[in-house]
Amino acid sequence: MPITTEQITDIPAPVGSNVKRIDALEKVTGEAQFADDLPFGPGMLFGRIVRSPHPHARIKHIDTSRALALPGVKAVVTGDDTPNQIGLYLKDRHIFCRERVRYVGDPVAGVIATSEEIAEAATRLVEVEYEILEPVLDPRRGMEPDAPIIHPDLGDYEVPDFIFPKAGTNISNHFKIRKGDVESAWAQCDAIVEHEFKVPHVQHVPIEPHVAVAQVNQSGQITLWTSSQSPFAARNLIAESLGLSQSKVRVVAPYVGGGFGCKAGVTMEALAVVMALKVPGHPVKLRLTREEEFFTTFVRQGLIAKTKIGATNDGKILAMKTEYFWDAGAYTEYGVNITRATGYSSTGPYEIPHVHADSYCVYTNHPVGGAFRGFGMPEIHWGIEQIIDLLAEKIGMDKAEFRLKNCIREGSIIATGSKMHPVGLPQCIEKAAAAINWGQDEPASAPYKRRGKGMAIMWKAPAMPPNAGSSAWVRFNEDATVTVGIGGQEIGQGTFTVAAQMAAATLGVPYEWIRIQGPIDTQYSPYEWQTVASRLTWSMGNAIVAAAQDARRQVLELAAEHWDEDVENLDIQDGMIISYKSEESMPLKKMVIYGLPKPDDQGWRGGPIIGHGNFMPSYVTGLDAETGQGPRSVVHYTTGCQAVDLEVDTITGQVTLLRIAAAFDVGKAINPDQVRAQIEGGAVQGASTALFEGMQFKNGTLANHSFVDYRIATSVDIPFEIIPIIVEVPQDDGPWGARGIGEHSMVPTAPAIANAVADALGIRVFDLPITAEKLFLALADQA
């Protein structure tokens, strides 16, 4: 029996819904369209998702008949439409669930209708029969022999050779480091400290929620418009999952309104594509609500870290043993690589001769863990940098001096057995400490406040496959302006600005002449692996330089032939070709398209100048599966130090950040202002996760899925003063020696704040966040 308009408003809203109820026939028939949908035409359709209300259950039956009977509904998709799996490093999920659901919010079905409201109403009419299964809500519980197995087919999943899943368990990756002999080293240690640290799940909360529009034309060509950090990876993953050639899938990605990792890889974008396949010719728009944004896309993984560390009385660290238990969520396509990256970085930026580390990626029935700014490094440094402070206290050494004595330097042998490249970490420590008057007691602003100082150091490498590549092209226009094609995405970090600077500097033309081709479009843009890992300045930058050098070579060879001179004597400066030998000169205008005439009217030489370039590191080696040892585990590390000066109100527990000095070795600052902006932004985001943020679950269901209950830092919470400090020790393979800085600046903030709080109060917080409530209660206990 068809559903009437009056009946719709009586149907309960589904999980993740905050779309307004239908209250007009106009909305039922879909005659009204939103203004921002007009570019896609009047044929635009809208999608909404039926999501699991259970953390773990079998799907016994799905009945879509009532939803299909609703006027305005065009189609419904289910897991029957997505038989293949999808995933970046581990293909462990279906686009729509088949057989079982694994977290609250897992997509079970999708409804396509003539308006978002009708689609929303129809989701309430899809009837799903579940068999409830016992959930796994703690990673250590997930590792127990009698724990429910969330992925029984783990052993059959497609996975690269550097990820080590354990079939028949909930462990989707186990990464090991075995360097030296830890157990024998303990006897040589004069001081040993052991502790456990916890980090909650955190949400990215971008200002722009996830949104995608997909369309399939009559020839089967798919176009996906989406806010994405990874248009090429999205194209590849979606094409593979649907059994299509990558040439049949086009992804167009305009500017991203905030990403921080949540728009890397594929989350909801594939849902829109599958829905569009049901209604060829119609664009289908899928937009997540803010509530859905909190728990149906990637979240930062939770972590339990157990660390034991020992040193001699003269301050030399001898041994470190660590276990990481990652609460990676229902699917770990990204989480397995976070587990790997944190495993080989588990010592922090210290040279330690004896290391034993186990990093476990564990399936749980929580939301899906994925990339988040820092890619696991903020989580592990939370424990590393606090236990370093505790060890320094135990031997009675100044904490800055202790770090200087043990931090990595050029030639240090790191945890994987690799030799450290040139690095400016000691300078970072010294400069950050000096900026907050380290070692000097300074008075608090009121008698009821206590002042403290703390520091933390960090390292982070681009966590990526060994063959992640970049490409670029450089094309001259008639007036000698230059269009640069890249595949890296602008997400507010300044990629397009730096790309233009590099192209201009290499070509020898003014910066103002450069135009970056956009939006990123996989049909026309050159290939880029992903906009992740703080790698674009380095990797894509190398490709841009190569492309610009190729174009420059063509121009100079043409001019040399025209003037009958050697190329070595020619240069391009400020858009003019000049000869140092003959002092000839000519503008680039027109000749870069039309070429130059031969003598005596005998024709022309040259033609349109287009340069091409690519870059892929060829020197990253594999690591031994049992020991984690290898010649070169990563391309490079960016290092840095943050020093914090703060006050704590002993009446309320409120923390006030007075100063954060942040020094980072970026190799070479291509754009110093943007580097400083990244350092400042990272310090604020790091402070937000330190003092406020944490997802709160009750039986697998997120309780704080709005900004009412999920607190993030605002302008009133930022430090009174942020002191960005740039250190430059060139990277051997970076353009002009540059390394990335986008993620690194938030890595040490939380432990630096924790160390400063401990200095002020004598109270340590081992479980993030460091809320005023925790400090208030601890102060009450202390009193």
XYZ file of N, CA, C and O in Angstrom, residues 1-5 7-8 28 63-76 111-113 118 121-123 125-126:
124
model
N 0.845 -1.192 0.000
C 0.000 0.000 0.000
C 0.881 1.243 0.000
O 1.798 1.363 0.820
N 0.678 2.207 -0.887
C 1.535 3.389 -0.962
C 1.489 4.197 0.330
O 0.471 4.255 1.025
N 2.614 4.839 0.650
C 2.716 5.692 1.834
C 2.220 7.086 1.479
O 2.533 7.632 0.422
N 1.448 7.689 2.356
C 0.934 9.029 2.122
C 1.830 10.070 2.775
O 2.656 9.755 3.637
N 1.620 11.326 2.380
C 2.400 12.421 2.952
C 2.209 12.515 4.455
O 3.150 12.732 5.212
N 1.591 10.203 6.590
C 2.229 9.122 7.330
C 3.729 9.348 7.507
O 4.324 8.862 8.460
N 4.340 10.093 6.597
C 5.797 10.233 6.612
C 6.283 10.866 7.902
O 7.268 10.438 8.498
N 7.446 16.446 -1.162
C 7.216 15.035 -1.474
C 7.411 14.769 -2.962
O 8.019 13.788 -3.370
N 14.073 -5.556 3.511
C 12.854 -5.363 2.719
C 12.781 -3.887 2.331
O 12.619 -3.012 3.189
N 12.893 -3.608 1.037
C 12.890 -2.219 0.552
C 11.567 -1.824 -0.094
O 11.442 -0.730 -0.625
N 10.575 -2.710 -0.064
C 9.353 -2.487 -0.835
C 8.598 -1.237 -0.395
O 8.083 -0.480 -1.231
N 8.509 -0.992 0.912
C 7.768 0.186 1.379
C 8.490 1.475 0.976
O 7.849 2.482 0.666
N 9.813 1.457 1.007
C 10.571 2.637 0.589
C 10.370 2.908 -0.896
O 10.165 4.055 -1.314
N 10.380 1.861 -1.705
C 10.213 2.026 -3.148
C 8.809 2.506 -3.505
O 8.608 3.128 -4.556
N 7.856 2.250 -2.629
C 6.477 2.666 -2.898
C 6.236 4.143 -2.602
O 5.206 4.704 -2.986
N 7.174 4.781 -1.918
C 6.994 6.193 -1.561
C 7.139 7.067 -2.805
O 8.131 6.950 -3.537
N 6.174 7.960 -3.082
C 6.293 8.843 -4.245
C 7.587 9.662 -4.187
O 7.937 10.222 -3.149
N 8.283 9.704 -5.302
C 9.545 10.436 -5.377
C 10.774 9.562 -5.237
O 11.875 9.987 -5.573
N 10.613 8.349 -4.729
C 11.753 7.432 -4.600
C 12.015 6.773 -5.940
O 11.105 6.220 -6.564
N 13.262 6.816 -6.388
C 13.621 6.270 -7.693
C 14.293 4.900 -7.619
O 14.142 4.084 -8.528
N 15.039 4.660 -6.547
C 15.736 3.363 -6.447
C 16.277 3.208 -5.035
O 16.413 4.175 -4.275
N 16.585 1.953 -4.685
C 17.235 1.628 -3.422
C 18.372 0.654 -3.720
O 18.201 -0.288 -4.503
N 19.050 5.144 -0.416
C 17.807 5.509 -1.093
C 18.068 6.704 -1.997
O 18.688 7.688 -1.575
N 17.581 6.625 -3.243
C 17.704 7.732 -4.190
C 16.311 8.269 -4.459
O 15.393 7.507 -4.794
N 16.143 9.593 -4.314
C 14.819 10.192 -4.476
C 14.954 11.583 -5.071
O 16.050 12.099 -5.271
N 12.621 13.449 0.914
C 11.941 12.204 0.546
C 12.885 11.016 0.757
O 12.482 9.967 1.285
N 13.019 10.302 4.411
C 11.812 9.620 4.869
C 11.814 8.158 4.437
O 11.394 7.270 5.191
N 12.288 7.901 3.236
C 12.287 6.531 2.719
C 13.244 5.631 3.485
O 13.018 4.418 3.589
N 14.308 6.211 4.022
C 15.234 5.373 4.806
C 14.531 4.771 6.016
O 14.897 3.684 6.468
N 11.636 3.648 5.989
C 10.714 2.616 5.511
C 11.441 1.335 5.088
O 10.798 0.331 4.789
N 12.763 1.394 5.026
C 13.542 0.185 4.719
C 13.597 -0.671 5.984
O 14.042 -0.218 7.044
